[in-house]
Amino acid sequence: MPSARKPVMPVRLSITVDLDYGLPEPADVLLQIAAAALPDQWIEAERLDVWSDLPLAAVPGEEGIGQRCWSHAVGRFTARYAATVVVDRLVRPLHHLPPTAVRHLPGAVVGYLMPSRYCPSDKLEGFVRSEFAGLSGGPLAAALAEWTARSLRYSSNGSTGTTTALDTFASREGVCRDYAHLLVTLARAAEIPARCVAAYAPDVTPPDFHAVAELWLDGGWHLVDATGMADPSETARICIGRDATDIAFMTVFGAAQLIEQRVRVERLG
């Protein structure tokens, strides 16, 4: 029976987010900052306040995980989210997980084998076959995560909003979303379904929205943070998707200027 690691007690997280943006022209805003309610994490208390011209309209996130909110504003857009989230998650070491043949994947998972805008996995299939020959399943996933962590340098100036996993593979530097994109891309190239996850976690430096990967192995999704900053047993998912396009905390259909943004995640006793 594969061994597993689980917190002795569930972890309670205090999450506070403040967003303040200037909108020179009227714009629709799609906000995605509320922690998702899931079997391995639940919302003990939360409040979302958004100051905008029209009432919020809530719509489900990808695959019904998390919630997006439509808003409309001009001049100034401000939002505040405060929550207490309890995480109680079984964490299984990747290298103990067996492979799953792609023909046995559930239909909802198959799409996460395919290339996407920021994760052109078809371009790295040759590299994965040669660099990780002889590995499959969990041992392969663990090797991909370790290679990503070892090969990249965390740099806040190492990428932009248009940087793809292929760019990161070449530059060998980036921020959390670049680590997640590259690991997801390598996993898909290795025929392991993978998706990007926006999340909250303590000990993220600098404190901010965090991006991690989630790999499908042995019938379930497993959180993996190649930056090493977020412990899967203390990570609260916000939403999931193919890449950064789907998991952006705020998408503005127009122009926006950052005034102030603060994210704070703390463990509660």
PDB file of C-alpha atoms in Angstrom:
ATOM      1  CA  MET A   1       0.000   0.000   0.000  1.00  0.00           C
ATOM      2  CA  PRO A   2       1.533   3.386  -1.001  1.00  0.00           C
ATOM      3  CA  SER A   3       2.554   5.470   1.961  1.00  0.00           C
ATOM      4  CA  ALA A   4       0.911   8.838   2.485  1.00  0.00           C
ATOM      5  CA  ARG A   5       1.665  11.995   4.382  1.00  0.00           C
ATOM      6  CA  LYS A   6      -1.157  13.868   6.066  1.00  0.00           C
ATOM      7  CA  PRO A   7      -1.185  16.716   8.586  1.00  0.00           C
ATOM      8  CA  VAL A   8      -1.817  15.505  12.119  1.00  0.00           C
ATOM      9  CA  MET A   9      -4.540  18.139  12.310  1.00  0.00           C
ATOM     10  CA  PRO A  10      -6.337  20.083   9.560  1.00  0.00           C
ATOM     11  CA  VAL A  11      -4.645  23.377   8.725  1.00  0.00           C
ATOM     12  CA  ARG A  12      -6.634  26.606   9.168  1.00  0.00           C
ATOM     13  CA  LEU A  13      -5.604  29.500   6.966  1.00  0.00           C
ATOM     14  CA  SER A  14      -6.472  33.171   7.283  1.00  0.00           C
ATOM     15  CA  ILE A  15      -6.609  34.799   3.839  1.00  0.00           C
ATOM     16  CA  THR A  16      -6.868  38.524   3.143  1.00  0.00           C
ATOM     17  CA  VAL A  17      -6.745  40.145  -0.300  1.00  0.00           C
ATOM     18  CA  ASP A  18      -6.966  43.844  -1.175  1.00  0.00           C
ATOM     19  CA  LEU A  19      -7.093  44.998  -4.795  1.00  0.00           C
ATOM     20  CA  ASP A  20      -7.080  48.614  -5.948  1.00  0.00           C
ATOM     21  CA  TYR A  21      -6.946  49.436  -9.661  1.00  0.00           C
ATOM     22  CA  GLY A  22      -7.608  52.474 -11.802  1.00  0.00           C
ATOM     23  CA  LEU A  23      -9.818  52.087 -14.887  1.00  0.00           C
ATOM     24  CA  PRO A  24      -9.488  55.035 -17.288  1.00  0.00           C
ATOM     25  CA  GLU A  25     -12.480  53.840 -19.322  1.00  0.00           C
ATOM     26  CA  PRO A  26     -15.578  51.760 -18.429  1.00  0.00           C
ATOM     27  CA  ALA A  27     -14.596  48.093 -18.349  1.00  0.00           C
ATOM     28  CA  ASP A  28     -16.001  44.690 -17.488  1.00  0.00           C
ATOM     29  CA  VAL A  29     -13.926  42.833 -14.897  1.00  0.00           C
ATOM     30  CA  LEU A  30     -13.843  39.069 -14.324  1.00  0.00           C
ATOM     31  CA  LEU A  31     -12.650  38.425 -10.780  1.00  0.00           C
ATOM     32  CA  GLN A  32     -11.457  35.039  -9.482  1.00  0.00           C
ATOM     33  CA  ILE A  33     -10.101  35.394  -5.934  1.00  0.00           C
ATOM     34  CA  ALA A  34     -12.418  33.380  -3.661  1.00  0.00           C
ATOM     35  CA  ALA A  35     -11.084  30.072  -2.338  1.00  0.00           C
ATOM     36  CA  ALA A  36     -12.935  27.067  -3.749  1.00  0.00           C
ATOM     37  CA  ALA A  37     -15.118  24.839  -1.593  1.00  0.00           C
ATOM     38  CA  LEU A  38     -13.889  21.271  -2.163  1.00  0.00           C
ATOM     39  CA  PRO A  39     -13.863  17.930  -0.306  1.00  0.00           C
ATOM     40  CA  ASP A  40     -10.280  18.484   0.911  1.00  0.00           C
ATOM     41  CA  GLN A  41     -10.726  22.168   1.781  1.00  0.00           C
ATOM     42  CA  TRP A  42     -13.734  23.980   3.127  1.00  0.00           C
ATOM     43  CA  ILE A  43     -14.684  27.562   3.854  1.00  0.00           C
ATOM     44  CA  GLU A  44     -15.174  28.285   7.536  1.00  0.00           C
ATOM     45  CA  ALA A  45     -15.968  31.961   6.939  1.00  0.00           C
ATOM     46  CA  GLU A  46     -15.568  34.385   4.042  1.00  0.00           C
ATOM     47  CA  ARG A  47     -16.571  37.777   2.753  1.00  0.00           C
ATOM     48  CA  LEU A  48     -16.067  39.403  -0.648  1.00  0.00           C
ATOM     49  CA  ASP A  49     -16.637  43.140  -1.042  1.00  0.00           C
ATOM     50  CA  VAL A  50     -16.351  44.721  -4.477  1.00  0.00           C
ATOM     51  CA  TRP A  51     -16.932  48.404  -5.171  1.00  0.00           C
ATOM     52  CA  SER A  52     -18.183  48.773  -8.734  1.00  0.00           C
ATOM     53  CA  ASP A  53     -20.965  50.376 -10.758  1.00  0.00           C
ATOM     54  CA  LEU A  54     -23.166  47.304 -11.134  1.00  0.00           C
ATOM     55  CA  PRO A  55     -24.093  44.327  -8.906  1.00  0.00           C
ATOM     56  CA  LEU A  56     -21.838  41.274  -9.108  1.00  0.00           C
ATOM     57  CA  ALA A  57     -22.852  38.331 -11.264  1.00  0.00           C
ATOM     58  CA  ALA A  58     -21.364  35.005 -10.104  1.00  0.00           C
ATOM     59  CA  VAL A  59     -20.538  32.201 -12.553  1.00  0.00           C
ATOM     60  CA  PRO A  60     -18.802  28.853 -11.893  1.00  0.00           C
ATOM     61  CA  GLY A  61     -15.087  28.412 -12.503  1.00  0.00           C
ATOM     62  CA  GLU A  62     -13.568  25.779 -14.790  1.00  0.00           C
ATOM     63  CA  GLU A  63     -15.143  22.357 -14.159  1.00  0.00           C
ATOM     64  CA  GLY A  64     -17.284  23.986 -11.477  1.00  0.00           C
ATOM     65  CA  ILE A  65     -14.260  24.528  -9.220  1.00  0.00           C
ATOM     66  CA  GLY A  66     -14.298  27.932  -7.579  1.00  0.00           C
ATOM     67  CA  GLN A  67     -16.300  30.945  -8.606  1.00  0.00           C
ATOM     68  CA  ARG A  68     -15.822  33.835 -10.990  1.00  0.00           C
ATOM     69  CA  CYS A  69     -17.563  37.177 -10.506  1.00  0.00           C
ATOM     70  CA  TRP A  70     -18.444  39.622 -13.266  1.00  0.00           C
ATOM     71  CA  SER A  71     -18.260  43.287 -12.365  1.00  0.00           C
ATOM     72  CA  HIS A  72     -18.269  46.618 -14.180  1.00  0.00           C
ATOM     73  CA  ALA A  73     -16.512  49.795 -13.179  1.00  0.00           C
ATOM     74  CA  VAL A  74     -14.862  52.998 -14.334  1.00  0.00           C
ATOM     75  CA  GLY A  75     -12.384  55.266 -12.599  1.00  0.00           C
ATOM     76  CA  ARG A  76     -11.608  53.012  -9.642  1.00  0.00           C
ATOM     77  CA  PHE A  77     -12.044  49.294  -9.016  1.00  0.00           C
ATOM     78  CA  THR A  78     -11.460  48.016  -5.490  1.00  0.00           C
ATOM     79  CA  ALA A  79     -12.107  44.626  -3.942  1.00  0.00           C
ATOM     80  CA  ARG A  80     -11.478  42.992  -0.586  1.00  0.00           C
ATOM     81  CA  TYR A  81     -11.658  39.268   0.172  1.00  0.00           C
ATOM     82  CA  ALA A  82     -11.279  37.815   3.654  1.00  0.00           C
ATOM     83  CA  ALA A  83     -11.688  34.143   4.523  1.00  0.00           C
ATOM     84  CA  THR A  84     -10.816  31.373   6.908  1.00  0.00           C
ATOM     85  CA  VAL A  85     -10.195  28.144   5.013  1.00  0.00           C
ATOM     86  CA  VAL A  86      -9.586  24.701   6.498  1.00  0.00           C
ATOM     87  CA  VAL A  87      -7.349  22.356   4.496  1.00  0.00           C
ATOM     88  CA  ASP A  88      -7.485  18.636   5.319  1.00  0.00           C
ATOM     89  CA  ARG A  89      -5.729  16.858   2.467  1.00  0.00           C
ATOM     90  CA  LEU A  90      -4.134  13.472   2.018  1.00  0.00           C
ATOM     91  CA  VAL A  91      -0.727  13.938   0.390  1.00  0.00           C
ATOM     92  CA  ARG A  92       0.771  10.917  -1.348  1.00  0.00           C
ATOM     93  CA  PRO A  93       4.414  10.962  -2.501  1.00  0.00           C
ATOM     94  CA  LEU A  94       4.499  11.118  -6.294  1.00  0.00           C
ATOM     95  CA  HIS A  95       7.133   8.444  -6.726  1.00  0.00           C
ATOM     96  CA  HIS A  96       4.831   5.830  -5.151  1.00  0.00           C
ATOM     97  CA  LEU A  97       2.014   6.347  -7.674  1.00  0.00           C
ATOM     98  CA  PRO A  98       1.526   3.878 -10.554  1.00  0.00           C
ATOM     99  CA  PRO A  99       1.100   4.908 -14.216  1.00  0.00           C
ATOM    100  CA  THR A 100      -2.282   5.136 -15.928  1.00  0.00           C
ATOM    101  CA  ALA A 101      -2.541   4.324 -19.640  1.00  0.00           C
ATOM    102  CA  VAL A 102      -4.039   7.281 -21.516  1.00  0.00           C
ATOM    103  CA  ARG A 103      -6.778   5.059 -22.922  1.00  0.00           C
ATOM    104  CA  HIS A 104      -8.064   4.568 -19.370  1.00  0.00           C
ATOM    105  CA  LEU A 105      -8.335   8.276 -18.523  1.00  0.00           C
ATOM    106  CA  PRO A 106     -11.752   9.743 -17.668  1.00  0.00           C
ATOM    107  CA  GLY A 107     -13.200  11.971 -20.362  1.00  0.00           C
ATOM    108  CA  ALA A 108     -12.952  15.112 -18.235  1.00  0.00           C
ATOM    109  CA  VAL A 109      -9.216  14.548 -17.786  1.00  0.00           C
ATOM    110  CA  VAL A 110      -8.262  13.927 -21.426  1.00  0.00           C
ATOM    111  CA  GLY A 111      -8.208  17.636 -22.302  1.00  0.00           C
ATOM    112  CA  TYR A 112      -5.328  18.161 -19.872  1.00  0.00           C
ATOM    113  CA  LEU A 113      -3.101  16.008 -22.081  1.00  0.00           C
ATOM    114  CA  MET A 114      -3.291  18.556 -24.887  1.00  0.00           C
ATOM    115  CA  PRO A 115      -1.109  21.589 -25.652  1.00  0.00           C
ATOM    116  CA  SER A 116      -2.530  24.979 -24.697  1.00  0.00           C
ATOM    117  CA  ARG A 117      -1.606  28.629 -25.263  1.00  0.00           C
ATOM    118  CA  TYR A 118       1.121  28.857 -22.610  1.00  0.00           C
ATOM    119  CA  CYS A 119       1.895  25.139 -22.410  1.00  0.00           C
ATOM    120  CA  PRO A 120       2.979  23.917 -25.895  1.00  0.00           C
ATOM    121  CA  SER A 121       3.680  20.395 -24.713  1.00  0.00           C
ATOM    122  CA  ASP A 122       4.063  19.002 -28.243  1.00  0.00           C
ATOM    123  CA  LYS A 123       7.312  20.993 -28.543  1.00  0.00           C
ATOM    124  CA  LEU A 124       8.954  19.182 -25.613  1.00  0.00           C
ATOM    125  CA  GLU A 125       7.977  15.580 -26.292  1.00  0.00           C
ATOM    126  CA  GLY A 126      11.407  14.733 -27.729  1.00  0.00           C
ATOM    127  CA  PHE A 127      13.187  16.225 -24.728  1.00  0.00           C
ATOM    128  CA  VAL A 128      11.048  14.250 -22.268  1.00  0.00           C
ATOM    129  CA  ARG A 129      11.525  10.979 -24.148  1.00  0.00           C
ATOM    130  CA  SER A 130      15.317  11.343 -24.195  1.00  0.00           C
ATOM    131  CA  GLU A 131      15.883  12.929 -20.781  1.00  0.00           C
ATOM    132  CA  PHE A 132      13.520  10.695 -18.784  1.00  0.00           C
ATOM    133  CA  ALA A 133      13.704   7.418 -20.685  1.00  0.00           C
ATOM    134  CA  GLY A 134      12.651   4.361 -18.699  1.00  0.00           C
ATOM    135  CA  LEU A 135      10.428   6.236 -16.237  1.00  0.00           C
ATOM    136  CA  SER A 136       6.631   6.246 -16.068  1.00  0.00           C
ATOM    137  CA  GLY A 137       3.808   7.151 -13.711  1.00  0.00           C
ATOM    138  CA  GLY A 138       4.717   8.613 -10.338  1.00  0.00           C
ATOM    139  CA  PRO A 139       8.497   8.173 -10.643  1.00  0.00           C
ATOM    140  CA  LEU A 140       8.366  10.090 -13.932  1.00  0.00           C
ATOM    141  CA  ALA A 141       6.183  12.830 -12.436  1.00  0.00           C
ATOM    142  CA  ALA A 142       8.551  13.174  -9.482  1.00  0.00           C
ATOM    143  CA  ALA A 143      11.548  13.382 -11.822  1.00  0.00           C
ATOM    144  CA  LEU A 144       9.843  16.101 -13.891  1.00  0.00           C
ATOM    145  CA  ALA A 145       9.064  18.127 -10.766  1.00  0.00           C
ATOM    146  CA  GLU A 146      12.604  17.756  -9.464  1.00  0.00           C
ATOM    147  CA  TRP A 147      14.095  18.728 -12.831  1.00  0.00           C
ATOM    148  CA  THR A 148      11.925  21.853 -12.998  1.00  0.00           C
ATOM    149  CA  ALA A 149      12.830  22.878  -9.453  1.00  0.00           C
ATOM    150  CA  ARG A 150      16.533  22.273 -10.070  1.00  0.00           C
ATOM    151  CA  SER A 151      16.742  23.843 -13.520  1.00  0.00           C
ATOM    152  CA  LEU A 152      14.924  27.141 -12.962  1.00  0.00           C
ATOM    153  CA  ARG A 153      15.975  30.241 -11.051  1.00  0.00           C
ATOM    154  CA  TYR A 154      13.224  32.233  -9.370  1.00  0.00           C
ATOM    155  CA  SER A 155      13.337  35.766 -10.775  1.00  0.00           C
ATOM    156  CA  SER A 156      10.629  38.409 -10.590  1.00  0.00           C
ATOM    157  CA  ASN A 157      12.082  40.018 -13.720  1.00  0.00           C
ATOM    158  CA  GLY A 158      12.526  36.784 -15.638  1.00  0.00           C
ATOM    159  CA  SER A 159       9.235  36.769 -17.522  1.00  0.00           C
ATOM    160  CA  THR A 160       6.205  38.754 -18.667  1.00  0.00           C
ATOM    161  CA  GLY A 161       2.510  38.033 -19.055  1.00  0.00           C
ATOM    162  CA  THR A 162       3.137  36.561 -22.502  1.00  0.00           C
ATOM    163  CA  THR A 163       5.966  34.181 -21.521  1.00  0.00           C
ATOM    164  CA  THR A 164       5.251  30.570 -22.501  1.00  0.00           C
ATOM    165  CA  ALA A 165       6.670  27.374 -21.035  1.00  0.00           C
ATOM    166  CA  LEU A 166       8.911  27.105 -24.093  1.00  0.00           C
ATOM    167  CA  ASP A 167      10.346  30.565 -23.319  1.00  0.00           C
ATOM    168  CA  THR A 168      10.949  29.489 -19.725  1.00  0.00           C
ATOM    169  CA  PHE A 169      12.582  26.261 -20.863  1.00  0.00           C
ATOM    170  CA  ALA A 170      15.038  28.390 -22.842  1.00  0.00           C
ATOM    171  CA  SER A 171      15.654  31.147 -20.268  1.00  0.00           C
ATOM    172  CA  ARG A 172      15.650  28.855 -17.193  1.00  0.00           C
ATOM    173  CA  GLU A 173      14.123  31.554 -14.967  1.00  0.00           C
ATOM    174  CA  GLY A 174      10.754  32.956 -13.983  1.00  0.00           C
ATOM    175  CA  VAL A 175       8.093  33.293 -11.293  1.00  0.00           C
ATOM    176  CA  CYS A 176       5.614  30.789  -9.908  1.00  0.00           C
ATOM    177  CA  ARG A 177       3.379  30.768 -12.979  1.00  0.00           C
ATOM    178  CA  ASP A 178       6.431  29.977 -15.148  1.00  0.00           C
ATOM    179  CA  TYR A 179       7.405  27.062 -12.895  1.00  0.00           C
ATOM    180  CA  ALA A 180       3.815  25.784 -13.063  1.00  0.00           C
ATOM    181  CA  HIS A 181       3.599  26.220 -16.838  1.00  0.00           C
ATOM    182  CA  LEU A 182       6.842  24.364 -17.439  1.00  0.00           C
ATOM    183  CA  LEU A 183       5.976  21.452 -15.144  1.00  0.00           C
ATOM    184  CA  VAL A 184       2.495  21.161 -16.671  1.00  0.00           C
ATOM    185  CA  THR A 185       4.015  21.223 -20.160  1.00  0.00           C
ATOM    186  CA  LEU A 186       6.594  18.550 -19.361  1.00  0.00           C
ATOM    187  CA  ALA A 187       3.951  16.346 -17.736  1.00  0.00           C
ATOM    188  CA  ARG A 188       1.635  16.582 -20.738  1.00  0.00           C
ATOM    189  CA  ALA A 189       4.581  15.813 -23.020  1.00  0.00           C
ATOM    190  CA  ALA A 190       5.082  12.690 -20.864  1.00  0.00           C
ATOM    191  CA  GLU A 191       1.404  11.678 -21.300  1.00  0.00           C
ATOM    192  CA  ILE A 192       0.536  12.657 -17.722  1.00  0.00           C
ATOM    193  CA  PRO A 193      -2.531  14.929 -17.563  1.00  0.00           C
ATOM    194  CA  ALA A 194      -1.655  18.220 -15.906  1.00  0.00           C
ATOM    195  CA  ARG A 195      -3.384  21.484 -15.145  1.00  0.00           C
ATOM    196  CA  CYS A 196      -2.542  24.841 -13.577  1.00  0.00           C
ATOM    197  CA  VAL A 197      -3.946  25.866 -10.206  1.00  0.00           C
ATOM    198  CA  ALA A 198      -4.276  29.321  -8.667  1.00  0.00           C
ATOM    199  CA  ALA A 199      -3.887  28.992  -4.923  1.00  0.00           C
ATOM    200  CA  TYR A 200      -3.272  30.571  -1.549  1.00  0.00           C
ATOM    201  CA  ALA A 201      -0.490  29.268   0.677  1.00  0.00           C
ATOM    202  CA  PRO A 202       1.547  30.544   3.626  1.00  0.00           C
ATOM    203  CA  ASP A 203       5.304  31.118   3.232  1.00  0.00           C
ATOM    204  CA  VAL A 204       5.001  32.287  -0.378  1.00  0.00           C
ATOM    205  CA  THR A 205       7.645  34.960  -0.978  1.00  0.00           C
ATOM    206  CA  PRO A 206       6.744  37.608  -1.948  1.00  0.00           C
ATOM    207  CA  PRO A 207       3.186  37.148  -0.604  1.00  0.00           C
ATOM    208  CA  ASP A 208       0.865  36.994  -3.597  1.00  0.00           C
ATOM    209  CA  PHE A 209      -1.511  34.811  -5.549  1.00  0.00           C
ATOM    210  CA  HIS A 210       0.391  31.592  -6.170  1.00  0.00           C
ATOM    211  CA  ALA A 211       0.416  29.267  -9.182  1.00  0.00           C
ATOM    212  CA  VAL A 212       1.146  25.545  -8.858  1.00  0.00           C
ATOM    213  CA  ALA A 213       0.632  22.425 -10.954  1.00  0.00           C
ATOM    214  CA  GLU A 214      -1.728  19.523 -10.443  1.00  0.00           C
ATOM    215  CA  LEU A 215      -0.934  16.143 -12.019  1.00  0.00           C
ATOM    216  CA  TRP A 216      -3.366  13.266 -12.611  1.00  0.00           C
ATOM    217  CA  LEU A 217      -1.983   9.991 -11.269  1.00  0.00           C
ATOM    218  CA  ASP A 218      -3.596   6.834  -9.883  1.00  0.00           C
ATOM    219  CA  GLY A 219      -7.140   8.116 -10.325  1.00  0.00           C
ATOM    220  CA  GLY A 220      -6.777  11.567  -8.776  1.00  0.00           C
ATOM    221  CA  TRP A 221      -5.206  15.017  -8.922  1.00  0.00           C
ATOM    222  CA  HIS A 222      -2.033  15.749  -6.943  1.00  0.00           C
ATOM    223  CA  LEU A 223      -0.773  19.255  -6.160  1.00  0.00           C
ATOM    224  CA  VAL A 224       2.891  19.928  -6.953  1.00  0.00           C
ATOM    225  CA  ASP A 225       4.735  23.211  -6.412  1.00  0.00           C
ATOM    226  CA  ALA A 226       8.038  23.193  -8.285  1.00  0.00           C
ATOM    227  CA  THR A 227       9.091  26.436  -6.563  1.00  0.00           C
ATOM    228  CA  GLY A 228       9.114  24.547  -3.250  1.00  0.00           C
ATOM    229  CA  MET A 229       7.346  27.418  -1.463  1.00  0.00           C
ATOM    230  CA  ALA A 230       3.893  25.870  -1.003  1.00  0.00           C
ATOM    231  CA  ASP A 231       3.258  22.659   0.942  1.00  0.00           C
ATOM    232  CA  PRO A 232       0.371  20.756  -0.758  1.00  0.00           C
ATOM    233  CA  SER A 233      -1.091  20.007   2.679  1.00  0.00           C
ATOM    234  CA  GLU A 234      -1.345  23.758   3.375  1.00  0.00           C
ATOM    235  CA  THR A 235      -2.467  24.976  -0.045  1.00  0.00           C
ATOM    236  CA  ALA A 236      -5.981  26.285  -0.702  1.00  0.00           C
ATOM    237  CA  ARG A 237      -7.071  26.127  -4.333  1.00  0.00           C
ATOM    238  CA  ILE A 238      -8.825  29.098  -5.900  1.00  0.00           C
ATOM    239  CA  CYS A 239      -9.424  27.677  -9.368  1.00  0.00           C
ATOM    240  CA  ILE A 240      -7.984  25.377 -12.032  1.00  0.00           C
ATOM    241  CA  GLY A 241      -7.442  25.515 -15.770  1.00  0.00           C
ATOM    242  CA  ARG A 242      -5.324  24.705 -18.807  1.00  0.00           C
ATOM    243  CA  ASP A 243      -2.865  27.520 -18.106  1.00  0.00           C
ATOM    244  CA  ALA A 244      -2.668  31.122 -16.844  1.00  0.00           C
ATOM    245  CA  THR A 245      -5.465  32.181 -19.187  1.00  0.00           C
ATOM    246  CA  ASP A 246      -7.974  30.210 -17.109  1.00  0.00           C
ATOM    247  CA  ILE A 247      -6.634  30.941 -13.623  1.00  0.00           C
ATOM    248  CA  ALA A 248      -6.001  34.697 -13.739  1.00  0.00           C
ATOM    249  CA  PHE A 249      -7.212  36.374 -10.527  1.00  0.00           C
ATOM    250  CA  MET A 250      -8.503  39.345 -12.543  1.00  0.00           C
ATOM    251  CA  THR A 251      -9.217  39.713 -16.249  1.00  0.00           C
ATOM    252  CA  VAL A 252     -10.040  43.249 -17.386  1.00  0.00           C
ATOM    253  CA  PHE A 253     -11.833  43.734 -20.699  1.00  0.00           C
ATOM    254  CA  GLY A 254     -10.290  47.137 -21.200  1.00  0.00           C
ATOM    255  CA  ALA A 255      -7.378  48.995 -19.612  1.00  0.00           C
ATOM    256  CA  ALA A 256      -6.356  48.924 -15.942  1.00  0.00           C
ATOM    257  CA  GLN A 257      -3.601  50.484 -13.866  1.00  0.00           C
ATOM    258  CA  LEU A 258      -2.360  48.927 -10.633  1.00  0.00           C
ATOM    259  CA  ILE A 259      -2.650  51.222  -7.613  1.00  0.00           C
ATOM    260  CA  GLU A 260      -2.175  48.686  -4.817  1.00  0.00           C
ATOM    261  CA  GLN A 261      -2.425  44.919  -4.358  1.00  0.00           C
ATOM    262  CA  ARG A 262      -1.910  42.953  -1.162  1.00  0.00           C
ATOM    263  CA  VAL A 263      -2.280  39.237  -0.421  1.00  0.00           C
ATOM    264  CA  ARG A 264      -1.735  37.813   3.062  1.00  0.00           C
ATOM    265  CA  VAL A 265      -2.017  34.135   4.020  1.00  0.00           C
ATOM    266  CA  GLU A 266      -1.338  33.007   7.592  1.00  0.00           C
ATOM    267  CA  ARG A 267      -1.722  29.795   9.565  1.00  0.00           C
ATOM    268  CA  LEU A 268      -4.155  29.984  12.457  1.00  0.00           C
ATOM    269  CA  GLY A 269      -3.562  28.138  15.708  1.00  0.00           C
TER     270      GLY A 269
END
